[in-house]
CSV table of C-alpha atoms in Angstrom, one decimal:
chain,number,residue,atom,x,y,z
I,1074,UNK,CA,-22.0,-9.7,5.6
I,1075,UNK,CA,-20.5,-13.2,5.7
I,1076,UNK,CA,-17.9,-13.8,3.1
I,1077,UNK,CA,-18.8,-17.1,1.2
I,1078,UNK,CA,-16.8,-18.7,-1.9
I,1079,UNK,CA,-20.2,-17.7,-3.6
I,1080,UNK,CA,-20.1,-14.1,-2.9
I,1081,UNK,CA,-16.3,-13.8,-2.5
I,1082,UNK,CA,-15.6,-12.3,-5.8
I,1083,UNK,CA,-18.3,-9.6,-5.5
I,1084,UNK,CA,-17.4,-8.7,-1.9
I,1085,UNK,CA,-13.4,-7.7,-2.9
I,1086,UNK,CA,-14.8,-6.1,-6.1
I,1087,UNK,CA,-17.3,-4.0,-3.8
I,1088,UNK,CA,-14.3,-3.5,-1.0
I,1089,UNK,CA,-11.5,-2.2,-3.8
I,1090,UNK,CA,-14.4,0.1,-6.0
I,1091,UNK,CA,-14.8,1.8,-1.7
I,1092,UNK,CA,-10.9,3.2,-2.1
I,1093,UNK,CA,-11.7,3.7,1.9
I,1094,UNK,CA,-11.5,0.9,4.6
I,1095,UNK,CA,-11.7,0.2,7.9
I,1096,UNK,CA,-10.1,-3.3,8.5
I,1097,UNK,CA,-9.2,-5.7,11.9
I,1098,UNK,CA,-8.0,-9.1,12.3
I,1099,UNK,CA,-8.7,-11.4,14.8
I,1100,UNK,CA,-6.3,-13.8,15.6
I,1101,UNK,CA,-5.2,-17.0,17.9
I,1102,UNK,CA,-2.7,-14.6,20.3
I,1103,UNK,CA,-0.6,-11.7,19.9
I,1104,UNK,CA,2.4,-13.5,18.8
I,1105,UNK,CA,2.9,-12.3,15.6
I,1106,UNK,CA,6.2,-14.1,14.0
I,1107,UNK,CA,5.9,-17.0,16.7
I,1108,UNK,CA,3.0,-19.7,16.6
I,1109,UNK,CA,-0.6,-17.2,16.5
I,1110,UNK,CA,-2.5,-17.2,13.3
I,1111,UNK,CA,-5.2,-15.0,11.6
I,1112,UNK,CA,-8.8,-16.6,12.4
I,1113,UNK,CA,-10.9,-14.0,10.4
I,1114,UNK,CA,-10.2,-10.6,8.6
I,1115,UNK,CA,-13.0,-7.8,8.8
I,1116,UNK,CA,-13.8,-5.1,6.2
I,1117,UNK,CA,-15.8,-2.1,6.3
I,1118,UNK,CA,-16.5,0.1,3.6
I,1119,UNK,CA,-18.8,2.9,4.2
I,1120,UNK,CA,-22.0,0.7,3.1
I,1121,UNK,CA,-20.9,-2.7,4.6
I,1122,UNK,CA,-19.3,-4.9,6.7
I,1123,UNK,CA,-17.4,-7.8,5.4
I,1124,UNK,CA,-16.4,-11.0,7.6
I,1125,UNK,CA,-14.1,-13.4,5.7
I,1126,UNK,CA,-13.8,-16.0,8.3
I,1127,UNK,CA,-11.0,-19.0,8.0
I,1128,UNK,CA,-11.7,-20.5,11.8
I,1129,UNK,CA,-12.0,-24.0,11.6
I,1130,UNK,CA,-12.0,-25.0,14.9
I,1131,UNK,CA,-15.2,-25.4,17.3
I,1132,UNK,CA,-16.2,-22.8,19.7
I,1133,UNK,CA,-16.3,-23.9,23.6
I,1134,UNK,CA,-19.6,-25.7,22.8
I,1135,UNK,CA,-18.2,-27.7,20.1
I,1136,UNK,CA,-19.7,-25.9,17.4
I,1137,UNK,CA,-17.7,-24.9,14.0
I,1138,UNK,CA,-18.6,-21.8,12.1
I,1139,UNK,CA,-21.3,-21.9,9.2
I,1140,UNK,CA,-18.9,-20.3,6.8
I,1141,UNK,CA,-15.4,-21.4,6.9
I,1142,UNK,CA,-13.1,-20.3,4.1
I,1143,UNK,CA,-9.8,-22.0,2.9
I,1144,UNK,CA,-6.6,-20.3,3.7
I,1145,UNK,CA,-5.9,-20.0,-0.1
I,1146,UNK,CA,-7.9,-16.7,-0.1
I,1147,UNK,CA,-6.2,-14.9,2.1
I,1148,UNK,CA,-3.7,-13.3,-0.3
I,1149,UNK,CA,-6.5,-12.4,-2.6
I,1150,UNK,CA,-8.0,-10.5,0.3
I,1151,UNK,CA,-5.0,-9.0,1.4
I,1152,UNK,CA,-4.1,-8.6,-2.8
I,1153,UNK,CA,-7.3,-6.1,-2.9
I,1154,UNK,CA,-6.1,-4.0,0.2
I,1155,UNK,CA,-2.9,-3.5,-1.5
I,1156,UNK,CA,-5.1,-1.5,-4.4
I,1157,UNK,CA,-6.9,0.6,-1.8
I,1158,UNK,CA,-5.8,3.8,-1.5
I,1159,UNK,CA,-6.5,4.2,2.6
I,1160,UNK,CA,-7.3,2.4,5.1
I,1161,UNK,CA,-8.4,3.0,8.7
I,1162,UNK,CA,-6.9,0.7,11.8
I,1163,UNK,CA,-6.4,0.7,15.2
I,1164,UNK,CA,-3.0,-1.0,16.2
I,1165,UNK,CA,-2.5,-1.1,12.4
I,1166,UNK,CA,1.0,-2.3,13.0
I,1167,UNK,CA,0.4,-5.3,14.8
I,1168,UNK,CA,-2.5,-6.3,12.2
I,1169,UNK,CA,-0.4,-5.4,9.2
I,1170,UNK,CA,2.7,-7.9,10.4
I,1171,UNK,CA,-0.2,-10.6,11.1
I,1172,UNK,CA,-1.5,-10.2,7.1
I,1173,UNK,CA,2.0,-10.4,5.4
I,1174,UNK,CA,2.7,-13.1,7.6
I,1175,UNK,CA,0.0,-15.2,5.8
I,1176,UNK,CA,0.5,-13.8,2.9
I,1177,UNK,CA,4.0,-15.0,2.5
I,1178,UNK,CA,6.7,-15.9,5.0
I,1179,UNK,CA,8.3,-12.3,4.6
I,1180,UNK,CA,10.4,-12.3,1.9
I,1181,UNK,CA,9.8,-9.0,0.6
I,1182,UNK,CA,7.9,-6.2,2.4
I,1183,UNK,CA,4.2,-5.5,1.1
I,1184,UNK,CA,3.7,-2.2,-0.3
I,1185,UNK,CA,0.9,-0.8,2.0
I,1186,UNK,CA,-1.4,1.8,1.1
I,1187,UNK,CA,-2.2,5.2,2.9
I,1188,UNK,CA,-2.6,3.5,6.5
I,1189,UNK,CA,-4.1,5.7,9.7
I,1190,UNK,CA,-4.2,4.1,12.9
I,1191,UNK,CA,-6.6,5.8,14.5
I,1192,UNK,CA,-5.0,4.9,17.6
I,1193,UNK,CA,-1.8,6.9,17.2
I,1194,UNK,CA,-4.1,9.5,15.4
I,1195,UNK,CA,-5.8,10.2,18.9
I,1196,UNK,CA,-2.9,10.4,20.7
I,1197,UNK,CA,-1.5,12.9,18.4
I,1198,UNK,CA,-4.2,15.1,18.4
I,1199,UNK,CA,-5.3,14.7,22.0
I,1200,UNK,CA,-1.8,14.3,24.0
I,1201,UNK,CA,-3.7,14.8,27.4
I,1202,UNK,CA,-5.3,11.7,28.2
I,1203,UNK,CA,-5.5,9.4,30.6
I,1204,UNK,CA,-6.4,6.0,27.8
I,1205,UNK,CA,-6.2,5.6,24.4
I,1206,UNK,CA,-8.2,2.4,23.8
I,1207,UNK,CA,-10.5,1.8,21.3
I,1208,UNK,CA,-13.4,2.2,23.9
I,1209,UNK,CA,-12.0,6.0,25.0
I,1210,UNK,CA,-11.5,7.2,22.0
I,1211,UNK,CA,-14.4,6.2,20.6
I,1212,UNK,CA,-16.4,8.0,23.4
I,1213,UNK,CA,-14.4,11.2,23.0
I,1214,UNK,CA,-15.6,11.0,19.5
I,1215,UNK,CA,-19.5,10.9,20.7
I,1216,UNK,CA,-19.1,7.4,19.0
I,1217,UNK,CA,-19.9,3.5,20.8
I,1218,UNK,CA,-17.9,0.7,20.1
I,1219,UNK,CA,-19.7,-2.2,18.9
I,1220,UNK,CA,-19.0,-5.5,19.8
């Protein structure tokens, strides 16, 4: 589901009532203290998928989003995480540093909930493989990774 101002409030009411999430960023670069910036933040609860996109800037064909939401609601997003008792990630520690960056310039430490990168996960459990991307595990799981 696209996140819109119109539908924002019922979207982080559904997302905290879920107490379970899957959630990704997608970003300008992997710079996380430096220059990048969070472009759009994805969550999943087990009946939906939520885009809450903040991109303003045109695609290569000079195109800008249909939905573009002010920056201003990023720490109400990141506010209804922080009452969610887990949440599932894959390079959750790279995506974690990205939110509290917006959130605010790092002044105190967010209080996360239960977070499981399922990333590390895999490699715990399976310690005899050759990858550990998001693609591989997924397959070793009988799962596809969608794009």
């Amino acid at each position: 589901m696209l996140v819109t101002e119109g539908n924002f409030d019922q979207c982080l009411a559904d997302i905290i009532a879920d107490q379970k999430v899957s959630l990704d960023t997608e970003t300008t670069g992997l710079k996380v203290y430096k220059q990048d910036r969070l472009f759009a933040i994805i969550i999943s609860t087990a009946l939906e998928d939520y885009y809450f996109n903040f991109n303003d800037e045109p695609d290569h064909l000079g195109n800008k989003a249909p939905v573009i939401l002010p920056r201003n609601l990023i720490p109400l997003i990141i506010g209804a995480v922080l009452k969610i008792k887990k949440v599932y990630k894959a390079n959750a520690k790279f995506d974690m540093g990205m939110l509290e960056k917006e959130f605010y310039p790092m002044e105190t430490p967010l209080e996360w909930p239960e977070v499981h990168d399922v990333l590390v996960m895999a490699r715990i459990l399976h310690n005899d493989h050759q990858s550990y991307s998001l693609d591989s595990v997924a397959s070793r799981e009988g799962l596809v990774k969608l794009d």
